[in-house]
Short mmCIF file of C-alpha atoms and ligand atoms in Angstrom, two decimals:
data_model
loop_
_atom_site.label_atom_id
_atom_site.label_comp_id
_atom_site.label_asym_id
_atom_site.label_seq_id
_atom_site.Cartn_x
_atom_site.Cartn_y
_atom_site.Cartn_z
CA UNK A 86 37.88 113.67 19.27
CA UNK A 87 34.44 112.16 19.02
CA UNK A 88 33.55 113.19 22.51
CA UNK A 89 34.78 116.71 21.97
CA UNK A 90 32.76 117.17 18.80
CA UNK A 91 29.65 115.67 20.35
CA UNK A 92 29.94 117.89 23.42
CA UNK A 93 30.43 120.93 21.18
CA UNK A 94 27.37 119.88 19.23
CA UNK A 95 25.30 119.53 22.40
CA UNK A 96 26.66 122.87 23.70
CA UNK A 97 25.54 124.50 20.44
CA UNK A 98 22.15 122.83 20.68
CA UNK A 99 21.81 123.96 24.29
CA UNK A 100 22.78 127.53 23.35
CA UNK A 101 20.14 127.55 20.62
CA UNK A 102 17.50 126.32 23.06
CA UNK A 103 18.68 128.73 25.73
CA UNK A 104 18.15 131.68 23.42
CA UNK A 105 14.55 130.55 22.91
CA UNK A 106 14.14 130.43 26.68
CA UNK A 107 13.79 126.64 26.89
CA UNK A 108 16.47 124.39 28.26
CA UNK A 109 16.12 120.83 27.10
CA UNK A 110 19.75 119.89 27.58
CA UNK A 111 20.16 116.34 28.84
CA UNK A 112 22.73 115.81 31.57
CA UNK A 113 24.44 112.84 33.22
CA UNK A 114 25.69 112.97 36.80
CA UNK A 115 27.59 110.61 39.10
CA UNK A 116 26.67 110.23 42.77
CA UNK A 117 29.66 110.86 45.05
CA UNK A 118 29.39 109.80 48.68
CA UNK A 119 31.29 112.68 50.29
CA UNK A 120 31.30 110.73 53.56
CA UNK A 121 33.62 108.25 51.79
CA UNK A 122 36.19 110.88 50.79
CA UNK A 123 37.97 111.31 54.13
CA UNK A 124 41.44 110.87 52.58
CA UNK A 125 40.78 113.21 49.65
CA UNK A 126 42.63 116.46 49.08
CA UNK A 127 42.35 118.93 46.22
CA UNK A 128 44.50 116.84 43.89
CA UNK A 129 42.52 113.64 44.58
CA UNK A 130 39.36 115.54 43.66
CA UNK A 131 41.05 116.89 40.53
CA UNK A 132 41.84 113.31 39.50
CA UNK A 133 38.23 112.24 40.12
CA UNK A 134 36.93 115.16 38.07
CA UNK A 135 39.34 114.49 35.19
CA UNK A 136 38.31 110.82 35.06
CA UNK A 137 34.60 111.63 35.22
CA UNK A 138 34.99 114.31 32.55
CA UNK A 139 36.87 111.90 30.28
CA UNK A 140 33.90 109.52 30.66
CA UNK A 141 31.54 112.32 29.45
CA UNK A 142 29.90 112.74 32.88
CA UNK A 143 28.68 116.34 33.30
CA UNK A 144 28.74 116.75 37.08
CA UNK A 145 29.11 115.12 40.48
CA UNK A 146 26.13 114.97 42.83
CA UNK A 147 27.82 115.63 46.17
CA UNK A 148 25.91 113.41 48.60
CA UNK A 149 26.40 114.28 52.25
CA UNK A 150 24.67 113.27 55.46
CA UNK A 151 24.05 115.43 58.51
CA UNK A 152 25.97 115.77 60.67
CA UNK A 153 29.29 114.62 59.16
CA UNK A 154 32.53 116.42 59.90
CA UNK A 155 33.96 115.33 56.50
CA UNK A 156 31.40 117.29 54.56
CA UNK A 157 32.54 120.92 55.02
CA UNK A 158 36.21 120.04 54.37
CA UNK A 159 35.62 117.82 51.36
CA UNK A 160 32.98 120.04 49.78
CA UNK A 161 35.52 122.88 49.96
CA UNK A 162 38.21 120.62 48.41
CA UNK A 163 35.86 119.50 45.63
CA UNK A 164 34.91 123.06 44.65
CA UNK A 165 38.55 124.23 44.86
CA UNK A 166 39.60 121.34 42.58
CA UNK A 167 36.80 121.97 40.11
CA UNK A 168 37.46 125.71 39.94
CA UNK A 169 41.22 125.15 39.50
CA UNK A 170 40.61 122.70 36.64
CA UNK A 171 37.97 124.94 35.05
CA UNK A 172 37.22 122.28 32.42
CA UNK A 173 33.43 122.69 32.27
CA UNK A 174 32.73 119.97 34.84
CA UNK A 175 30.13 120.88 37.48
CA UNK A 176 29.14 120.00 41.04
CA UNK A 177 25.85 120.19 42.91
CA UNK A 178 24.49 119.15 46.29
CA UNK A 179 22.49 116.03 46.99
CA UNK A 180 21.45 116.41 50.64
CA UNK A 181 21.23 112.98 52.30
CA UNK A 182 18.45 113.07 54.91
CA UNK A 183 19.16 109.54 56.18
CA UNK A 184 22.90 108.98 55.86
CA UNK A 185 24.01 111.07 58.84
CA UNK A 186 21.24 109.96 61.17
CA UNK A 187 19.53 113.38 61.28
CA UNK A 188 17.55 115.39 58.72
CA UNK A 189 19.30 118.44 57.25
CA UNK A 190 18.37 121.73 58.94
CA UNK A 191 16.83 124.11 56.37
CA UNK A 192 18.47 127.29 57.69
CA UNK A 193 21.15 128.37 60.14
CA UNK A 194 24.78 127.22 60.50
CA UNK A 195 25.78 124.19 58.41
CA UNK A 196 22.29 124.04 56.93
CA UNK A 197 21.01 123.44 53.41
CA UNK A 198 20.59 127.20 52.93
CA UNK A 199 24.11 127.87 54.23
CA UNK A 200 25.72 125.42 51.77
CA UNK A 201 23.65 126.80 48.90
CA UNK A 202 24.48 130.41 49.80
CA UNK A 203 28.21 129.64 49.96
CA UNK A 204 28.59 127.47 46.86
CA UNK A 205 25.88 128.16 44.27
CA UNK A 206 27.82 131.30 43.26
CA UNK A 207 30.79 129.13 42.23
CA UNK A 208 31.49 128.91 38.48
CA UNK A 209 31.51 125.14 39.08
CA UNK A 210 27.98 124.91 40.50
CA UNK A 211 25.57 123.03 38.19
CA UNK A 212 22.72 125.26 37.04
CA UNK A 213 19.67 124.25 35.07
CA UNK A 214 17.13 126.68 33.62
CA UNK A 215 19.31 129.37 35.23
CA UNK A 216 18.72 127.96 38.71
CA UNK A 217 21.08 125.99 40.97
CA UNK A 218 20.37 122.27 40.57
CA UNK A 219 19.77 120.54 43.94
CA UNK A 220 18.88 116.95 44.78
CA UNK A 221 18.40 114.77 47.87
CA UNK A 222 18.49 111.25 49.14
CA UNK A 223 15.06 110.95 50.78
CA UNK A 224 13.94 113.72 53.21
CA UNK A 225 10.21 113.10 53.09
CA UNK A 226 9.70 114.57 56.57
CA UNK A 227 11.15 117.87 55.30
CA UNK A 228 9.15 118.37 52.11
CA UNK A 229 7.72 121.71 53.26
CA UNK A 230 11.23 123.18 53.64
CA UNK A 231 11.38 123.18 49.82
CA UNK A 232 8.01 124.83 49.12
CA UNK A 233 7.90 127.94 46.93
CA UNK A 234 8.40 130.71 49.47
CA UNK A 235 9.44 128.08 52.04
CA UNK A 236 12.43 128.39 54.33
CA UNK A 237 15.15 127.18 51.94
CA UNK A 238 14.09 129.12 48.84
CA UNK A 239 13.47 132.24 50.94
CA UNK A 240 16.91 132.07 52.55
CA UNK A 241 19.06 130.87 49.64
CA UNK A 242 17.09 131.88 46.54
CA UNK A 243 15.18 129.75 44.08
CA UNK A 244 16.54 126.36 43.04
CA UNK A 245 15.95 123.66 40.39
CA UNK A 246 14.98 120.95 42.86
CA UNK A 247 15.06 117.26 41.88
CA UNK A 248 14.71 115.21 45.07
CA UNK A 249 14.77 111.45 45.48
CA UNK A 250 11.64 110.99 47.56
CA UNK A 251 11.12 107.45 46.26
CA UNK A 252 9.63 106.26 49.56
CA UNK A 253 6.54 108.42 48.89
CA UNK A 254 5.54 106.12 46.05
CA UNK A 255 4.01 107.32 42.80
CA UNK A 256 0.69 108.20 44.46
CA UNK A 257 2.37 110.05 47.33
CA UNK A 258 4.35 112.46 45.15
CA UNK A 259 1.34 114.02 43.46
CA UNK A 260 0.46 116.16 46.50
CA UNK A 261 3.96 117.74 46.42
CA UNK A 262 4.51 118.62 42.77
CA UNK A 263 4.53 122.37 43.56
CA UNK A 264 7.66 121.85 45.67
CA UNK A 265 9.77 120.21 42.95
CA UNK A 266 11.15 120.96 39.49
CA UNK A 267 11.99 117.32 38.82
CA UNK A 268 12.04 113.93 40.51
CA UNK A 269 14.74 111.31 41.01
CA UNK A 270 13.77 107.65 41.55
CA UNK A 271 16.20 105.52 43.56
CA UNK A 272 14.59 102.36 42.24
CA UNK A 273 17.42 101.11 40.04
CA UNK A 274 18.06 97.52 41.15
CA UNK A 275 15.64 94.61 40.72
CA UNK A 276 13.74 92.91 43.53
CA UNK A 277 14.85 89.29 43.91
CA UNK A 278 16.19 86.97 41.24
CA UNK A 279 14.82 89.07 38.40
CA UNK A 280 15.89 91.52 35.76
CA UNK A 281 14.92 95.16 36.31
CA UNK A 282 12.35 96.54 33.87
CA UNK A 283 11.77 100.24 33.29
CA UNK A 284 8.08 100.03 34.21
CA UNK A 285 8.88 101.78 37.51
CA UNK A 286 10.57 104.67 35.70
CA UNK A 287 7.60 105.08 33.39
CA UNK A 288 5.22 105.05 36.37
CA UNK A 289 7.22 107.87 37.99
CA UNK A 290 7.31 109.83 34.72
CA UNK A 291 3.56 109.52 34.49
CA UNK A 292 3.04 110.51 38.15
CA UNK A 293 5.12 113.71 37.89
CA UNK A 294 3.52 114.92 34.64
CA UNK A 295 5.43 117.89 33.22
CA UNK A 296 8.19 117.80 35.88
CA UNK A 297 11.55 116.51 34.66
CA UNK A 298 12.60 112.95 35.47
CA UNK A 299 16.02 111.81 36.67
CA UNK A 300 16.73 108.12 36.16
CA UNK A 301 19.22 106.11 38.20
CA UNK A 302 21.74 103.75 36.60
CA UNK A 303 23.97 101.48 38.63
CA UNK A 304 26.43 98.74 37.72
CA UNK A 305 26.21 96.59 40.83
CA UNK A 306 24.93 96.33 44.41
CA UNK A 307 26.32 94.47 47.42
CA UNK A 308 25.89 96.19 50.79
CA UNK A 309 28.69 94.85 52.99
CA UNK A 310 29.20 97.92 55.16
CA UNK A 311 27.16 96.94 58.24
CA UNK A 312 29.08 95.38 61.11
CA UNK A 313 25.89 94.58 63.06
CA UNK A 314 22.94 95.45 60.78
CA UNK A 315 21.75 93.94 57.53
CA UNK A 316 24.06 93.24 54.62
CA UNK A 317 22.33 92.36 51.38
CA UNK A 318 22.71 91.86 47.66
CA UNK A 319 20.59 93.00 44.72
CA UNK A 320 21.12 91.71 41.20
CA UNK A 321 23.79 93.46 39.17
CA UNK A 322 24.75 90.89 36.50
CA UNK A 323 23.56 92.24 33.10
CA UNK A 324 22.28 95.45 34.72
CA UNK A 325 24.93 97.87 33.44
CA UNK A 326 24.21 96.91 29.82
CA UNK A 327 20.45 96.49 30.18
CA UNK A 328 19.88 99.67 32.17
CA UNK A 329 21.45 101.93 29.53
CA UNK A 330 19.06 100.44 26.96
CA UNK A 331 16.27 101.34 29.40
CA UNK A 332 17.65 104.90 29.56
CA UNK A 333 17.27 105.12 25.77
CA UNK A 334 13.72 103.75 26.08
CA UNK A 335 12.61 105.98 28.99
CA UNK A 336 14.45 109.04 27.61
CA UNK A 337 14.62 110.98 30.91
CA UNK A 338 15.94 114.54 31.21
CA UNK A 339 18.75 113.52 33.58
CA UNK A 340 20.63 110.35 34.50
CA UNK A 341 22.42 109.84 37.81
CA UNK A 342 24.99 107.06 37.91
CA UNK A 343 24.91 105.49 41.37
CA UNK A 344 27.70 105.59 42.39
CA UNK A 345 31.18 107.01 41.95
CA UNK A 346 32.58 105.74 45.23
CA UNK A 347 30.17 103.79 47.42
CA UNK A 348 32.58 101.05 48.48
CA UNK A 349 30.21 99.79 51.17
CA UNK A 350 27.58 99.00 48.52
CA UNK A 351 29.95 97.90 45.70
CA UNK A 352 28.29 100.27 43.22
CA UNK A 353 31.45 102.34 42.56
CA UNK A 354 32.90 103.20 39.13
CA UNK A 355 35.59 105.60 40.40
CA UNK A 356 39.19 104.98 41.46
CA UNK A 357 40.13 103.44 44.77
CA UNK A 358 42.02 105.95 46.93
CA UNK A 359 42.63 104.47 50.36
CA UNK A 360 41.31 101.80 52.71
CA UNK A 361 40.59 104.72 55.07
CA UNK A 362 37.68 105.58 52.78
CA UNK A 363 36.20 102.06 52.84
CA UNK A 364 33.94 100.84 55.68
CA UNK A 365 36.03 98.36 57.70
CA UNK A 366 33.69 95.44 57.11
CA UNK A 367 33.70 96.09 53.34
CA UNK A 368 37.47 96.11 52.81
CA UNK A 369 37.82 92.35 52.08
CA UNK A 370 35.07 92.61 49.45
CA UNK A 371 36.47 95.72 47.75
CA UNK A 372 40.25 95.19 47.76
CA UNK A 373 41.54 94.14 44.34
CA UNK A 374 38.04 94.42 42.90
CA UNK A 375 38.33 97.40 40.53
CA UNK A 376 35.24 98.75 38.75
CA UNK A 377 36.88 101.54 36.78
CA UNK A 378 36.35 99.66 33.51
CA UNK A 379 32.60 100.27 33.83
CA UNK A 380 33.40 103.83 32.72
CA UNK A 381 34.88 102.77 29.38
CA UNK A 382 31.59 102.68 27.45
CA UNK A 383 30.15 105.83 29.07
CA UNK A 384 31.20 108.16 26.23
CA UNK A 385 29.16 105.93 23.90
CA UNK A 386 26.19 105.52 26.28
CA UNK A 387 26.06 109.21 27.19
CA UNK A 388 26.38 110.47 23.61
CA UNK A 389 23.60 108.08 22.57
CA UNK A 390 21.39 109.23 25.46
CA UNK A 391 21.95 112.85 24.40
CA UNK A 392 21.01 112.07 20.81
CA UNK A 393 24.47 112.59 19.31
CA UNK A 394 26.04 110.19 16.87
CA UNK A 395 29.00 108.51 18.54
CA UNK A 396 31.61 107.37 16.04
CA UNK A 397 33.07 104.05 17.15
CA UNK A 398 36.71 104.57 16.24
CA UNK A 399 38.12 101.44 17.89
CA UNK A 400 36.97 97.98 18.98
CA UNK A 401 36.42 97.84 22.74
CA UNK A 402 35.22 95.32 25.29
CA UNK A 403 34.25 95.61 28.95
CA UNK A 404 33.67 92.57 31.19
CA UNK A 405 32.70 91.92 34.77
CA UNK A 406 32.04 88.88 36.95
CA UNK A 407 32.36 87.50 40.46
CA UNK A 408 35.57 85.55 40.97
CA UNK A 409 34.02 82.30 42.32
CA UNK A 410 30.65 80.56 42.20
CA UNK A 411 28.28 81.93 44.87
CA UNK A 412 28.10 78.49 46.51
CA UNK A 413 31.91 78.39 46.74
CA UNK A 414 31.83 80.23 50.08
CA UNK A 415 29.55 80.95 53.03
CA UNK A 416 26.88 83.63 52.73
CA UNK A 417 28.14 85.01 56.09
CA UNK A 418 24.77 86.56 56.91
CA UNK A 419 24.23 88.33 53.59
CA UNK A 420 20.54 88.48 52.60
CA UNK A 421 19.12 88.39 49.12
CA UNK A 422 16.96 91.56 49.03
CA UNK A 423 16.69 93.95 51.99
CA UNK A 424 14.07 92.86 54.52
CA UNK A 425 14.54 96.23 56.33
CA UNK A 426 12.94 97.87 53.27
CA UNK A 427 9.96 95.52 53.34
CA UNK A 428 11.33 93.14 50.73
CA UNK A 429 10.97 89.38 50.99
CA UNK A 430 14.29 87.87 52.00
CA UNK A 431 15.57 85.28 49.53
CA UNK A 432 18.71 83.14 49.26
CA UNK A 433 21.42 85.54 48.00
CA UNK A 434 22.82 82.78 45.80
CA UNK A 435 19.60 82.77 43.77
CA UNK A 436 19.98 86.50 43.08
CA UNK A 437 23.44 86.45 41.53
CA UNK A 438 24.15 84.29 38.49
CA UNK A 439 27.47 82.46 38.14
CA UNK A 440 28.24 84.02 34.77
CA UNK A 441 30.78 86.19 33.02
CA UNK A 442 29.12 89.35 31.65
CA UNK A 443 30.67 91.24 28.73
CA UNK A 444 29.89 93.94 26.20
CA UNK A 445 31.64 94.78 22.94
CA UNK A 446 31.61 98.03 20.98
CA UNK A 447 32.59 97.08 17.44
CA UNK A 448 33.67 99.19 14.47
CA UNK A 449 32.19 96.48 12.23
CA UNK A 450 30.84 92.94 12.62
CA UNK A 451 33.22 90.52 14.33
CA UNK A 452 33.35 87.34 16.40
CA UNK A 453 33.46 87.93 20.15
CA UNK A 454 35.15 85.13 22.05
CA UNK A 455 35.33 84.25 25.74
CA UNK A 456 37.55 81.55 27.20
CA UNK A 457 37.75 80.57 30.86
CA UNK A 458 41.14 79.07 31.70
CA UNK A 459 42.27 76.51 29.13
CA UNK A 460 38.71 75.30 28.47
CA UNK A 461 37.37 75.49 24.95
CA UNK A 462 36.42 79.03 23.93
CA UNK A 463 32.85 80.11 23.17
CA UNK A 464 32.18 82.40 20.24
CA UNK A 465 29.38 84.91 19.70
CA UNK A 466 28.40 86.84 16.58
CA UNK A 467 28.95 90.56 17.19
CA UNK A 468 27.38 93.28 15.05
CA UNK A 469 28.68 96.76 14.30
CA UNK A 470 27.89 98.90 17.35
CA UNK A 471 27.04 97.76 20.86
CA UNK A 472 26.72 94.09 21.80
CA UNK A 473 26.16 92.42 25.16
CA UNK A 474 26.59 88.77 26.12
CA UNK A 475 27.02 86.46 29.10
CA UNK A 476 28.57 83.05 29.57
CA UNK A 477 27.91 80.72 32.55
CA UNK A 478 30.97 79.61 34.55
CA UNK A 479 29.78 75.98 34.11
CA UNK A 480 32.33 74.89 36.71
CA UNK A 481 35.23 76.27 34.68
CA UNK A 482 38.10 78.03 36.44
CA UNK A 483 41.10 80.12 35.45
CA UNK A 484 41.85 83.52 33.96
CA UNK A 485 39.26 84.69 31.45
CA UNK A 486 40.42 85.73 28.00
CA UNK A 487 38.22 87.96 25.84
CA UNK A 488 38.94 88.44 22.13
CA UNK A 489 37.54 90.20 19.11
CA UNK A 490 38.25 88.22 15.95
CA UNK A 491 37.68 89.62 12.47
CA UNK A 492 38.55 87.81 9.23
CA UNK A 493 40.40 85.18 11.25
CA UNK A 494 42.61 87.73 12.97
CA UNK A 495 42.52 88.72 16.67
CA UNK A 496 42.04 92.49 16.52
CA UNK A 497 41.70 93.01 20.26
CA UNK A 498 42.04 90.94 23.41
CA UNK A 499 42.33 91.17 27.16
CA UNK A 500 42.68 88.85 30.12
CA UNK A 501 40.53 89.16 33.25
CA UNK A 502 41.10 87.97 36.81
CA UNK A 503 40.98 84.23 37.46
CA UNK A 504 37.79 82.45 38.49
CA UNK A 505 38.38 79.95 41.30
CA UNK A 506 36.15 77.06 42.39
CA UNK A 507 35.77 78.43 45.92
CA UNK A 508 36.11 81.84 47.50
CA UNK A 509 39.64 83.14 47.80
CA UNK A 510 38.71 85.32 50.79
CA UNK A 511 40.45 84.26 53.99
CA UNK A 512 37.19 84.71 55.94
CA UNK A 513 35.60 81.95 53.85
CA UNK A 514 32.76 84.27 52.81
CA UNK A 515 31.37 84.54 49.31
CA UNK A 516 32.30 87.83 47.69
CA UNK A 517 29.12 89.12 46.04
CA UNK A 518 31.12 91.98 44.50
CA UNK A 519 32.29 91.87 40.87
CA UNK A 520 35.69 92.35 39.27
CA UNK A 521 35.63 94.52 36.12
CA UNK A 522 38.12 94.87 33.27
CA UNK A 523 38.26 96.16 29.71
CA UNK A 524 40.36 96.76 26.62
C1 LIG B 290 46.67 114.07 48.20
O1 LIG B 290 46.27 112.75 48.47
C2 LIG B 290 46.95 111.79 47.70
C3 LIG B 290 46.26 110.45 47.92
O2 LIG B 290 46.13 110.16 49.28
C4 LIG B 290 48.42 111.80 48.08
O3 LIG B 290 49.12 110.86 47.29
C5 LIG B 290 48.97 113.19 47.79
O4 LIG B 290 50.30 113.27 48.25
C6 LIG B 290 48.15 114.24 48.51
N1 LIG B 290 48.57 115.56 48.04
C7 LIG B 290 48.78 116.55 48.87
C8 LIG B 290 49.18 117.84 48.23
O5 LIG B 290 48.65 116.43 50.07
C1 LIG B 291 29.56 129.64 54.68
O1 LIG B 291 30.48 130.71 54.74
C2 LIG B 291 30.50 131.35 56.02
C3 LIG B 291 31.38 132.59 55.88
O2 LIG B 291 32.66 132.24 55.43
C4 LIG B 291 31.01 130.37 57.05
O3 LIG B 291 31.00 130.96 58.33
C5 LIG B 291 30.08 129.16 57.07
O4 LIG B 291 30.61 128.18 57.94
C6 LIG B 291 29.96 128.57 55.69
N1 LIG B 291 28.97 127.51 55.71
C7 LIG B 291 29.14 126.38 55.06
C8 LIG B 291 28.07 125.36 55.21
O5 LIG B 291 30.10 126.16 54.34
C1 LIG B 292 17.57 89.02 31.81
O1 LIG B 292 18.43 89.84 31.04
C2 LIG B 292 19.41 89.13 30.29
C3 LIG B 292 20.32 90.14 29.64
O2 LIG B 292 19.61 91.11 28.94
C4 LIG B 292 18.71 88.24 29.28
O3 LIG B 292 19.68 87.49 28.57
C5 LIG B 292 17.76 87.28 30.02
O4 LIG B 292 17.04 86.53 29.08
C6 LIG B 292 16.80 88.08 30.88
N1 LIG B 292 16.02 87.15 31.68
C7 LIG B 292 14.70 87.17 31.67
C8 LIG B 292 14.03 86.15 32.54
O5 LIG B 292 14.05 87.97 31.01
C1 LIG B 293 23.14 110.08 13.08
O1 LIG B 293 23.53 109.40 11.92
C2 LIG B 293 22.45 108.87 11.19
C3 LIG B 293 23.00 108.02 10.06
O2 LIG B 293 24.09 108.67 9.46
C4 LIG B 293 21.58 110.03 10.71
O3 LIG B 293 20.46 109.53 10.01
C5 LIG B 293 21.10 110.83 11.91
O4 LIG B 293 20.37 111.95 11.50
C6 LIG B 293 22.27 111.27 12.76
N1 LIG B 293 21.76 111.88 13.99
C7 LIG B 293 22.29 112.98 14.52
C8 LIG B 293 21.68 113.43 15.82
O5 LIG B 293 23.23 113.58 14.03
C1 LIG B 294 46.12 88.49 21.95
O1 LIG B 294 46.26 88.74 20.57
C2 LIG B 294 47.61 88.70 20.12
C3 LIG B 294 47.65 89.10 18.66
O2 LIG B 294 46.89 88.25 17.86
C4 LIG B 294 48.16 87.28 20.33
O3 LIG B 294 49.52 87.23 19.98
C5 LIG B 294 48.02 86.91 21.81
O4 LIG B 294 48.39 85.59 22.00
C6 LIG B 294 46.60 87.10 22.26
N1 LIG B 294 46.53 86.88 23.68
C7 LIG B 294 45.62 86.13 24.21
C8 LIG B 294 45.67 86.03 25.71
O5 LIG B 294 44.76 85.56 23.54
#
């Protein structure tokens, strides 16, 4: 109910702005790795869209590398599903200039212009300011393709172009502002054993001036998908809670949640479909490690980002943690930070903290309790609204029970997966991925 009324309110606000010729509507997208949808069919896509819609996400950014034989089939399935549902959810392209090993051709068969020409006419295509919204992952050798009057806009018509060209740096983007309508920064995980601040977002906002800013939000990051190359971890921990507060502070035009389904980087918030969609080396780290509960607070976070009042009609909690201390297994070659991106390599076990992370959305003040196994519980004072806490493992093991207690009565509770003293993976490796639950 709340979500419906807030989306009606924002639709009315958008209509009012539209009639004055200005579109200031804020939107939230989720990044879908189309290369990881090999087992999808139209009904799988319909399920994804229904779940994303229920979480108040506006559209999927369809990320695809070149060349990739999955892309034409799964893009067609995604649009067919979206059009059949016809529930207001949208799709747009995010052309990945690195993921497939080759840059996207601007024109010709299977090119950027060809995808835009075939799909921007769909009722499901995301428009902004009356133009098809388009994004990228990198592509800094192809900047000229996107110039006004350049090959793509000449062949496929004008677009609302919001690339992630983060590798240019804030000084490098300024020479290319005529080619973009907005900018997306991929810098959404901290370097080393640190929290992420939003200083980087504000630096990008300042560098792009009047162009719109798209901010990235991610719950977690553990790249386990390389069988021979680098695998690495960046700090997730409190990030999901902290980053949404940074969204409210930065107040960008768009937010992209990274990701819906990147199993190989453990940043997913969507449903698991099949091991066929998971990189082989990542399967042990992803199996039985659901992240769908990260979506539970999105209606609150997204309504707040859009400036609507979200009525908290029930007490909710979401919680996430690794299932063993980092030192309870072997690092198995995982780096802390990514040296391939020029970062200083650090011990991965210094990056992740052996803690249980949990947030509570409360109808009114209450005690929030966490209990690991049969150890004594710890209580925290929760206020009406959003609360976020963490609790170190401190060597404790067992299932984790979370409770909301008000006037001496347990008004909500849930039990999360057990923490063990050493890794439960048969390969003896530490799992740097998190398990997430909620009630
Ligand atoms: C679509 O894929 C799902 C998941 O793999 C499967 O359960 C379902 O039977 C498929 N539906 C069709 C119509 O093929
Ligand atoms: C676009 O549609 C044409 C005509 O149906 C088709 O030949 C082409 O392969 C399509 N291109 C893409 C990228 O879908
Ligand atoms: C990192 O963030 C967490 C959660 O917001 C906070 O409790 C902690 O104090 C922060 N650490 C530092 C060093 O700022
Ligand atoms: C939200 O509610 C507060 C308190 O009732 C009110 O002051 C504020 O104007 C409301 N904001 C919106 C966007 O409705
Ligand atoms: C959850 O709360 C109910 C109701 O108070 C209680 O009966 C049950 O024991 C609680 N479960 C846990 C795991 O605390």
